[in-house]
Amino acid sequence: MATGRELAARITLRVRAGQLQLVVGPRAVYVFDRRGRLMRAARDGHAFAVGLDNRVLEKWDSWRAGRRIRERRRLEPGEWAPLRQAAREAARQAARAMGRTPGPGVGQEAVAIYAEGLPLREIAEWLERAAGYGEELWQRDARLFAQVYSPVSIMPPDQYGSLVLQATLGCSYNRCTFCTFYRDRVFRIRSPEQFRLHVQAVQELLGEGIQAYHQIFLGDANALVAPLPLLLELFAIAREALPHVANPAIASFLDVFTGRKKGAEEFTQLVARGLRTVYLGVESGSPEVLKFLNKPGGPEAAEAVVTALKAAGAAVGLIFLVGAGGRKFREKHREESLGLVARLPLDVRDVVYLSPLIDAGAEEYRRAAANAGVEELTEEEMEEELHRWVEEMTASGARSGRGRIRVTLYDIREFLY
């Protein structure tokens, strides 16, 4: 382990958006919230995301047969104690070094500090909280999380840093063969009184750490299914959760078949109350593939909902399940999905998410596949298919004259809240 002087000579501190980033030389980064709780870290080419329930996801890149492969694994309970200890020690050494640093910028011990408007004393206190965030506090966090939240099953990748507020629990449909996220709970919509209590409990759980959040994700699976008058109340309560943000944006999931029950006028009212992005689990532009997945709706319904959302001023995230239907539906699934996207009134704010089909214990899907004679894509075939979707989706946007369509990977194995 480096000595205090060796470590201090290689320290950079950055404070931004309610987070303190501690960079130790070229190989380690630790990020803490205002409580001093570790949020994420990077060490020796490995990245670590730390969930509010104390789960930890480790990610790194490896090479196989000349190809770069993203590796990932969930750390077992207690397995990441060395990471916690290293983060505490780095914070402790940085706090000591700051005690000998006369002012902002590079001090006597080469501690570079970038924190506009935040006194050095407060930064030092922040580091001391991080250095003292011991096992008792971690255990308390896990207990409180279990009391405050129903399991947070999944979120869109660009919402991982949002504050989750569960206006609804579960999924109002919950019968898609490929999805097991909400099978452990009964769908219900919280009343305004229940939701306010939930928001207050979230604020108490996070304490000062809530300052690291600047937008809201309204959960669970399809919170926007709630009636409009109730949604307007829930939106108002949700926005009170982040008093340090003047106008927090709200995002949420919505199913195509429930979304058709609301029109542009209703979505416009929600946009006026903070709704910015709606994520639609389209899954496929092929009615035949959707039937195989037991997913209601269809391309016409998707067009209607997206058109209404765009008319209301919302951005959309369209999620497609690449690999659904295996080899049997491979061409039909891709071609009809590309055709659907080409017809939609998308703009630069919108994103198409390609989510590879992951076998995570979906017994219903496996039975449906066996009955339909569906053979799943191999790992290599899935990579080829993802690449082809991206290429053809991009070319489709160019041909339509709308410019490049934003397409990105949505790997559910990388989710952690």
Short mmCIF file of C-alpha atoms in Angstrom, two decimals:
data_model
loop_
_atom_site.label_atom_id
_atom_site.label_comp_id
_atom_site.label_asym_id
_atom_site.label_seq_id
_atom_site.Cartn_x
_atom_site.Cartn_y
_atom_site.Cartn_z
CA MET A 1 0.00 0.00 0.00
CA ALA A 2 1.25 3.49 -0.81
CA THR A 3 2.41 5.73 2.02
CA GLY A 4 0.52 8.92 2.84
CA ARG A 5 3.07 11.08 1.08
CA GLU A 6 3.17 8.84 -2.02
CA LEU A 7 -0.62 8.77 -2.25
CA ALA A 8 -1.08 12.48 -1.61
CA ALA A 9 1.37 13.36 -4.36
CA ARG A 10 -0.94 11.69 -6.86
CA ILE A 11 -4.41 12.89 -5.74
CA THR A 12 -7.04 14.82 -7.67
CA LEU A 13 -10.38 15.84 -6.12
CA ARG A 14 -13.39 16.93 -8.16
CA VAL A 15 -16.74 17.96 -6.76
CA ARG A 16 -19.65 18.02 -9.18
CA ALA A 17 -23.39 17.48 -9.03
CA GLY A 18 -23.42 16.26 -5.43
CA GLN A 19 -20.59 13.77 -5.93
CA LEU A 20 -16.96 13.77 -4.86
CA GLN A 21 -14.55 12.08 -7.26
CA LEU A 22 -11.22 11.02 -5.78
CA VAL A 23 -8.58 10.11 -8.38
CA VAL A 24 -5.52 8.33 -7.06
CA GLY A 25 -2.77 8.28 -9.66
CA PRO A 26 -3.51 6.70 -13.04
CA ARG A 27 -5.10 3.48 -11.81
CA ALA A 28 -7.84 4.20 -9.22
CA VAL A 29 -10.95 6.36 -9.02
CA TYR A 30 -13.51 6.47 -6.20
CA VAL A 31 -16.80 8.40 -6.26
CA PHE A 32 -18.69 9.21 -3.04
CA ASP A 33 -22.07 10.80 -2.34
CA ARG A 34 -22.47 13.52 0.30
CA ARG A 35 -22.84 10.92 3.04
CA GLY A 36 -19.42 9.54 2.16
CA ARG A 37 -20.95 6.38 0.74
CA LEU A 38 -19.07 4.81 -2.16
CA MET A 39 -21.15 4.96 -5.38
CA ARG A 40 -18.72 3.58 -7.94
CA ALA A 41 -15.06 2.95 -8.47
CA ALA A 42 -12.47 2.01 -11.08
CA ARG A 43 -9.25 0.14 -10.33
CA ASP A 44 -6.72 -1.43 -12.66
CA GLY A 45 -9.06 -1.47 -15.65
CA HIS A 46 -12.06 -2.83 -13.73
CA ALA A 47 -15.16 -0.71 -13.08
CA PHE A 48 -17.40 -1.23 -10.05
CA ALA A 49 -20.99 -0.02 -9.64
CA VAL A 50 -22.34 -0.04 -6.08
CA GLY A 51 -26.09 -0.45 -5.59
CA LEU A 52 -28.13 1.13 -2.83
CA ASP A 53 -28.86 -2.41 -1.60
CA ASN A 54 -25.08 -3.07 -1.36
CA ARG A 55 -24.90 -5.26 -4.45
CA VAL A 56 -21.79 -4.66 -6.56
CA LEU A 57 -21.33 -5.18 -10.29
CA GLU A 58 -17.80 -5.55 -11.65
CA LYS A 59 -17.13 -4.93 -15.36
CA TRP A 60 -14.00 -5.24 -17.45
CA ASP A 61 -12.89 -5.95 -21.02
CA SER A 62 -11.06 -9.04 -22.19
CA TRP A 63 -9.95 -10.32 -25.60
CA ARG A 64 -10.98 -13.59 -27.23
CA ALA A 65 -9.86 -14.59 -30.70
CA GLY A 66 -8.89 -11.01 -31.43
CA ARG A 67 -12.27 -9.60 -30.31
CA ARG A 68 -12.90 -7.38 -27.33
CA ILE A 69 -15.45 -8.92 -24.97
CA ARG A 70 -17.28 -7.17 -22.15
CA GLU A 71 -17.03 -9.26 -19.01
CA ARG A 72 -19.20 -8.74 -15.94
CA ARG A 73 -20.02 -10.42 -12.66
CA ARG A 74 -21.91 -9.75 -9.45
CA LEU A 75 -19.68 -9.83 -6.43
CA GLU A 76 -20.72 -12.13 -3.61
CA PRO A 77 -21.66 -10.57 -0.23
CA GLY A 78 -18.50 -9.67 1.62
CA GLU A 79 -16.34 -10.25 -1.46
CA TRP A 80 -15.86 -6.58 -2.11
CA ALA A 81 -14.62 -5.68 1.40
CA PRO A 82 -11.12 -4.95 -0.01
CA LEU A 83 -12.64 -2.36 -2.39
CA ARG A 84 -14.46 -0.67 0.50
CA GLN A 85 -11.28 -0.64 2.53
CA ALA A 86 -9.24 0.80 -0.34
CA ALA A 87 -11.83 3.57 -0.85
CA ARG A 88 -11.80 4.45 2.86
CA GLU A 89 -8.02 4.49 2.95
CA ALA A 90 -7.80 6.72 -0.13
CA ALA A 91 -10.28 9.16 1.44
CA ARG A 92 -8.35 9.11 4.72
CA GLN A 93 -5.05 9.85 3.03
CA ALA A 94 -6.61 12.60 0.90
CA ALA A 95 -8.08 14.24 4.01
CA ARG A 96 -4.67 14.16 5.69
CA ALA A 97 -3.01 15.62 2.63
CA MET A 98 -5.60 18.40 2.46
CA GLY A 99 -4.68 19.37 5.98
CA ARG A 100 -1.31 20.46 4.59
CA THR A 101 -2.73 22.07 1.45
CA PRO A 102 -2.95 25.89 1.65
CA GLY A 103 -5.66 26.50 -0.97
CA PRO A 104 -7.38 25.50 -4.22
CA GLY A 105 -5.36 24.09 -7.09
CA VAL A 106 -2.15 22.15 -6.59
CA GLY A 107 -0.89 22.46 -3.04
CA GLN A 108 2.26 21.49 -1.24
CA GLU A 109 1.40 17.80 -1.51
CA ALA A 110 0.20 18.08 -5.12
CA VAL A 111 -3.47 17.64 -4.23
CA ALA A 112 -5.35 19.12 -7.18
CA ILE A 113 -8.81 20.34 -6.13
CA TYR A 114 -11.59 21.32 -8.52
CA ALA A 115 -14.65 22.42 -6.54
CA GLU A 116 -16.11 25.75 -7.51
CA GLY A 117 -17.81 27.48 -4.59
CA LEU A 118 -17.26 24.69 -2.04
CA PRO A 119 -14.95 25.61 0.88
CA LEU A 120 -11.96 23.37 1.45
CA ARG A 121 -13.20 22.70 4.97
CA GLU A 122 -16.37 21.09 3.58
CA ILE A 123 -14.37 18.96 1.16
CA ALA A 124 -12.17 17.77 4.01
CA GLU A 125 -15.26 16.89 6.08
CA TRP A 126 -16.69 15.02 3.10
CA LEU A 127 -13.51 12.98 2.84
CA GLU A 128 -13.62 12.25 6.56
CA ARG A 129 -17.17 10.92 6.22
CA ALA A 130 -15.98 8.68 3.38
CA ALA A 131 -13.04 7.47 5.47
CA GLY A 132 -15.41 6.59 8.32
CA TYR A 133 -18.12 4.83 6.29
CA GLY A 134 -17.76 1.49 7.99
CA GLU A 135 -19.51 -1.87 8.00
CA GLU A 136 -22.25 -0.81 10.42
CA LEU A 137 -23.37 1.92 8.01
CA TRP A 138 -23.34 -0.47 5.05
CA GLN A 139 -25.52 -2.95 6.93
CA ARG A 140 -27.91 -0.16 7.92
CA ASP A 141 -28.20 0.88 4.27
CA ALA A 142 -29.18 -2.63 3.19
CA ARG A 143 -31.86 -2.88 5.89
CA LEU A 144 -33.36 0.51 5.05
CA PHE A 145 -33.33 -0.17 1.31
CA ALA A 146 -35.36 -3.35 1.82
CA GLN A 147 -37.91 -1.36 3.85
CA VAL A 148 -38.20 1.54 1.39
CA TYR A 149 -38.14 -0.20 -2.00
CA SER A 150 -39.84 -3.11 -3.63
CA PRO A 151 -37.12 -4.73 -5.81
CA VAL A 152 -36.03 -2.30 -8.53
CA SER A 153 -35.95 -4.84 -11.35
CA ILE A 154 -34.80 -2.88 -14.40
CA MET A 155 -34.31 0.62 -15.81
CA PRO A 156 -33.24 2.05 -19.17
CA PRO A 157 -29.44 2.39 -19.38
CA ASP A 158 -29.43 6.19 -19.57
CA GLN A 159 -31.54 6.35 -16.40
CA TYR A 160 -29.19 4.38 -14.13
CA GLY A 161 -28.24 7.59 -12.32
CA SER A 162 -31.83 8.72 -11.78
CA LEU A 163 -33.72 8.62 -8.50
CA VAL A 164 -36.24 5.78 -8.64
CA LEU A 165 -39.62 6.52 -7.10
CA GLN A 166 -42.09 3.65 -7.21
CA ALA A 167 -45.49 5.15 -8.00
CA THR A 168 -46.64 1.68 -9.03
CA LEU A 169 -45.44 -1.78 -8.06
CA GLY A 170 -45.05 -4.55 -10.61
CA CYS A 171 -46.48 -4.75 -14.12
CA SER A 172 -50.14 -4.32 -15.05
CA TYR A 173 -49.84 -7.08 -17.71
CA ASN A 174 -47.03 -9.34 -16.50
CA ARG A 175 -47.63 -12.15 -19.02
CA CYS A 176 -44.92 -11.66 -21.67
CA THR A 177 -43.18 -15.02 -22.01
CA PHE A 178 -39.64 -13.58 -22.03
CA CYS A 179 -39.96 -11.33 -18.95
CA THR A 180 -39.53 -12.48 -15.34
CA PHE A 181 -38.85 -9.10 -13.74
CA TYR A 182 -42.18 -8.69 -11.94
CA ARG A 183 -43.50 -12.21 -11.43
CA ASP A 184 -42.81 -11.94 -7.69
CA ARG A 185 -45.33 -9.14 -7.03
CA VAL A 186 -48.93 -8.13 -7.62
CA PHE A 187 -49.47 -4.95 -9.61
CA ARG A 188 -50.84 -1.98 -7.72
CA ILE A 189 -50.90 1.79 -8.01
CA ARG A 190 -49.99 3.81 -4.94
CA SER A 191 -52.42 6.44 -3.74
CA PRO A 192 -51.05 10.00 -3.34
CA GLU A 193 -50.82 9.47 0.43
CA GLN A 194 -48.94 6.18 0.05
CA PHE A 195 -46.65 7.65 -2.58
CA ARG A 196 -45.83 10.68 -0.42
CA LEU A 197 -44.81 8.37 2.42
CA HIS A 198 -42.63 6.40 -0.03
CA VAL A 199 -40.93 9.58 -1.24
CA GLN A 200 -40.26 10.71 2.32
CA ALA A 201 -38.78 7.29 3.12
CA VAL A 202 -36.49 7.53 0.07
CA GLN A 203 -35.33 10.98 1.21
CA GLU A 204 -34.58 9.62 4.70
CA LEU A 205 -32.72 6.63 3.24
CA LEU A 206 -30.44 8.81 1.13
CA GLY A 207 -30.04 11.80 3.45
CA GLU A 208 -27.51 14.23 2.00
CA GLY A 209 -26.70 11.63 -0.64
CA ILE A 210 -29.87 12.62 -2.50
CA GLN A 211 -27.94 15.61 -3.88
CA ALA A 212 -26.25 13.19 -6.30
CA TYR A 213 -29.59 12.76 -8.10
CA HIS A 214 -30.95 15.31 -10.56
CA GLN A 215 -33.77 13.53 -12.37
CA ILE A 216 -36.50 11.05 -11.52
CA PHE A 217 -37.47 7.67 -12.90
CA LEU A 218 -41.05 6.80 -12.08
CA GLY A 219 -41.34 3.05 -11.55
CA ASP A 220 -42.17 0.24 -11.86
CA ALA A 221 -42.88 -1.42 -15.21
CA ASN A 222 -45.49 0.93 -16.66
CA ALA A 223 -46.36 3.66 -14.14
CA LEU A 224 -47.94 5.82 -16.86
CA VAL A 225 -50.85 3.36 -17.01
CA ALA A 226 -52.36 5.21 -14.02
CA PRO A 227 -55.32 7.53 -14.76
CA LEU A 228 -54.30 11.05 -15.73
CA PRO A 229 -55.73 12.89 -12.67
CA LEU A 230 -53.85 10.54 -10.36
CA LEU A 231 -50.67 10.80 -12.44
CA LEU A 232 -50.73 14.59 -12.17
CA GLU A 233 -50.85 14.28 -8.37
CA LEU A 234 -48.08 11.69 -8.34
CA PHE A 235 -45.90 13.85 -10.59
CA ALA A 236 -46.27 16.82 -8.24
CA ILE A 237 -45.26 14.69 -5.25
CA ALA A 238 -42.32 13.14 -7.14
CA ARG A 239 -40.87 16.53 -8.05
CA GLU A 240 -40.77 17.46 -4.34
CA ALA A 241 -38.24 14.65 -3.79
CA LEU A 242 -35.41 16.75 -5.26
CA PRO A 243 -35.69 20.22 -3.69
CA HIS A 244 -32.16 21.07 -4.85
CA VAL A 245 -33.27 20.75 -8.52
CA ALA A 246 -35.41 23.57 -9.90
CA ASN A 247 -37.22 21.56 -12.55
CA PRO A 248 -36.41 17.85 -12.31
CA ALA A 249 -37.10 15.77 -15.42
CA ILE A 250 -39.28 12.67 -15.07
CA ALA A 251 -38.94 9.51 -17.15
CA SER A 252 -40.91 6.27 -17.11
CA PHE A 253 -41.71 3.03 -18.91
CA LEU A 254 -44.93 2.63 -20.89
CA ASP A 255 -46.38 -0.34 -22.77
CA VAL A 256 -47.63 0.22 -26.29
CA PHE A 257 -51.01 -1.41 -25.59
CA THR A 258 -51.68 0.68 -22.46
CA GLY A 259 -50.23 3.81 -24.04
CA ARG A 260 -52.97 3.80 -26.68
CA LYS A 261 -55.46 4.70 -23.96
CA LYS A 262 -53.84 8.11 -23.65
CA GLY A 263 -53.66 10.67 -26.43
CA ALA A 264 -51.44 13.63 -27.24
CA GLU A 265 -53.56 15.96 -25.07
CA GLU A 266 -53.03 13.84 -21.94
CA PHE A 267 -49.32 13.39 -22.66
CA THR A 268 -49.06 17.17 -23.15
CA GLN A 269 -50.34 17.72 -19.60
CA LEU A 270 -47.73 15.30 -18.26
CA VAL A 271 -44.96 16.98 -20.25
CA ALA A 272 -46.00 20.30 -18.70
CA ARG A 273 -45.51 18.67 -15.26
CA GLY A 274 -42.01 17.40 -16.02
CA LEU A 275 -42.31 14.29 -18.21
CA ARG A 276 -39.33 14.29 -20.57
CA THR A 277 -38.72 10.73 -21.79
CA VAL A 278 -40.96 7.70 -22.20
CA TYR A 279 -39.45 4.24 -22.79
CA LEU A 280 -41.56 1.85 -24.82
CA GLY A 281 -40.98 -1.90 -24.80
CA VAL A 282 -41.82 -2.31 -28.49
CA GLU A 283 -39.82 -5.59 -28.65
CA SER A 284 -40.58 -6.16 -32.37
CA GLY A 285 -42.24 -4.59 -35.38
CA SER A 286 -43.51 -8.01 -36.42
CA PRO A 287 -47.03 -9.01 -35.30
CA GLU A 288 -46.02 -12.66 -35.62
CA VAL A 289 -43.04 -12.25 -33.30
CA LEU A 290 -45.15 -10.30 -30.79
CA LYS A 291 -47.71 -13.12 -30.79
CA PHE A 292 -44.90 -15.60 -30.12
CA LEU A 293 -43.79 -13.41 -27.18
CA ASN A 294 -47.38 -13.09 -25.91
CA LYS A 295 -46.93 -9.32 -26.09
CA PRO A 296 -50.09 -7.29 -26.83
CA GLY A 297 -50.05 -4.31 -29.18
CA GLY A 298 -48.44 -4.18 -32.58
CA PRO A 299 -46.77 -1.86 -35.07
CA GLU A 300 -49.91 0.23 -35.61
CA ALA A 301 -50.31 0.75 -31.88
CA ALA A 302 -46.62 1.64 -31.57
CA GLU A 303 -46.96 4.23 -34.32
CA ALA A 304 -50.00 5.76 -32.64
CA VAL A 305 -48.36 6.02 -29.21
CA VAL A 306 -45.05 7.38 -30.52
CA THR A 307 -46.87 9.94 -32.68
CA ALA A 308 -48.91 11.09 -29.67
CA LEU A 309 -45.83 11.36 -27.44
CA LYS A 310 -43.88 13.31 -30.05
CA ALA A 311 -46.82 15.66 -30.61
CA ALA A 312 -46.84 16.29 -26.84
CA GLY A 313 -43.13 17.18 -26.85
CA ALA A 314 -41.73 14.07 -25.14
CA ALA A 315 -38.64 12.13 -26.16
CA VAL A 316 -38.96 8.39 -26.65
CA GLY A 317 -36.74 5.38 -26.09
CA LEU A 318 -37.77 2.38 -28.21
CA ILE A 319 -36.64 -1.00 -26.91
CA PHE A 320 -36.32 -3.95 -29.31
CA LEU A 321 -35.59 -7.51 -28.16
CA VAL A 322 -32.88 -8.72 -30.53
CA GLY A 323 -32.82 -12.49 -30.86
CA ALA A 324 -36.50 -12.91 -30.00
CA GLY A 325 -37.87 -15.85 -31.96
CA GLY A 326 -34.40 -17.22 -32.64
CA ARG A 327 -33.38 -18.36 -36.10
CA LYS A 328 -36.97 -19.04 -37.17
CA PHE A 329 -38.04 -15.38 -36.94
CA ARG A 330 -34.61 -13.77 -37.37
CA GLU A 331 -35.16 -12.05 -40.74
CA LYS A 332 -38.83 -11.22 -40.22
CA HIS A 333 -38.14 -9.76 -36.77
CA ARG A 334 -35.32 -7.49 -38.00
CA GLU A 335 -36.88 -6.37 -41.28
CA GLU A 336 -40.31 -5.53 -39.85
CA SER A 337 -38.75 -3.77 -36.86
CA LEU A 338 -36.58 -1.67 -39.18
CA GLY A 339 -39.66 -0.87 -41.24
CA LEU A 340 -41.53 0.28 -38.13
CA VAL A 341 -38.70 2.57 -36.99
CA ALA A 342 -38.45 4.07 -40.47
CA ARG A 343 -42.11 5.13 -40.25
CA LEU A 344 -41.90 6.79 -36.85
CA PRO A 345 -41.54 10.58 -36.37
CA LEU A 346 -38.28 10.38 -34.44
CA ASP A 347 -35.88 13.27 -33.84
CA VAL A 348 -32.41 13.79 -32.36
CA ARG A 349 -33.62 13.33 -28.77
CA ASP A 350 -34.91 9.82 -29.37
CA VAL A 351 -32.99 6.56 -29.00
CA VAL A 352 -33.46 3.01 -30.27
CA TYR A 353 -32.26 0.45 -27.71
CA LEU A 354 -31.22 -3.01 -28.82
CA SER A 355 -31.62 -5.46 -25.96
CA PRO A 356 -30.20 -8.94 -26.60
CA LEU A 357 -32.46 -11.76 -25.45
CA ILE A 358 -30.98 -13.07 -22.19
CA ASP A 359 -32.07 -16.44 -20.82
CA ALA A 360 -32.66 -15.56 -17.19
CA GLY A 361 -35.01 -18.35 -16.19
CA ALA A 362 -37.95 -17.52 -18.45
CA GLU A 363 -39.52 -20.98 -18.48
CA GLU A 364 -42.56 -19.76 -20.43
CA TYR A 365 -40.35 -18.50 -23.23
CA ARG A 366 -38.47 -21.80 -23.41
CA ARG A 367 -41.72 -23.75 -23.60
CA ALA A 368 -43.07 -21.44 -26.32
CA ALA A 369 -39.81 -21.82 -28.26
CA ALA A 370 -39.94 -25.60 -28.01
CA ASN A 371 -43.56 -25.68 -29.17
CA ALA A 372 -42.80 -23.37 -32.12
CA GLY A 373 -39.60 -25.14 -33.15
CA VAL A 374 -37.51 -22.07 -32.37
CA GLU A 375 -33.74 -22.52 -32.06
CA GLU A 376 -31.98 -19.78 -30.14
CA LEU A 377 -29.09 -17.79 -31.62
CA THR A 378 -25.61 -18.71 -30.50
CA GLU A 379 -23.44 -16.09 -28.80
CA GLU A 380 -21.61 -15.45 -32.07
CA GLU A 381 -24.88 -15.22 -34.01
CA MET A 382 -26.26 -12.75 -31.47
CA GLU A 383 -23.23 -10.49 -31.88
CA GLU A 384 -23.60 -10.64 -35.66
CA GLU A 385 -27.30 -9.87 -35.38
CA LEU A 386 -26.74 -6.87 -33.11
CA HIS A 387 -24.15 -5.52 -35.53
CA ARG A 388 -26.53 -5.96 -38.45
CA TRP A 389 -29.39 -4.21 -36.63
CA VAL A 390 -27.15 -1.21 -35.91
CA GLU A 391 -25.89 -1.02 -39.49
CA GLU A 392 -29.31 -1.33 -41.10
CA MET A 393 -31.00 0.99 -38.60
CA THR A 394 -28.39 3.66 -39.27
CA ALA A 395 -28.68 3.24 -43.05
CA SER A 396 -32.47 3.45 -42.77
CA GLY A 397 -32.19 6.82 -41.05
CA ALA A 398 -29.86 8.13 -43.73
CA ARG A 399 -32.22 7.01 -46.51
CA SER A 400 -35.18 8.70 -44.86
CA GLY A 401 -33.39 12.03 -44.80
CA ARG A 402 -33.72 12.33 -41.02
CA GLY A 403 -30.04 11.82 -40.39
CA ARG A 404 -28.41 9.24 -38.17
CA ILE A 405 -30.75 7.32 -35.88
CA ARG A 406 -29.34 7.00 -32.36
CA VAL A 407 -28.92 3.31 -31.64
CA THR A 408 -27.36 1.84 -28.52
CA LEU A 409 -27.01 -1.49 -26.70
CA TYR A 410 -29.26 -2.24 -23.73
CA ASP A 411 -27.78 -5.18 -21.84
CA ILE A 412 -29.96 -5.99 -18.83
CA ARG A 413 -27.03 -7.76 -17.14
CA GLU A 414 -25.42 -4.37 -16.51
CA PHE A 415 -28.29 -2.95 -14.48
CA LEU A 416 -27.79 -2.08 -10.83
CA TYR A 417 -29.63 0.43 -8.66
#
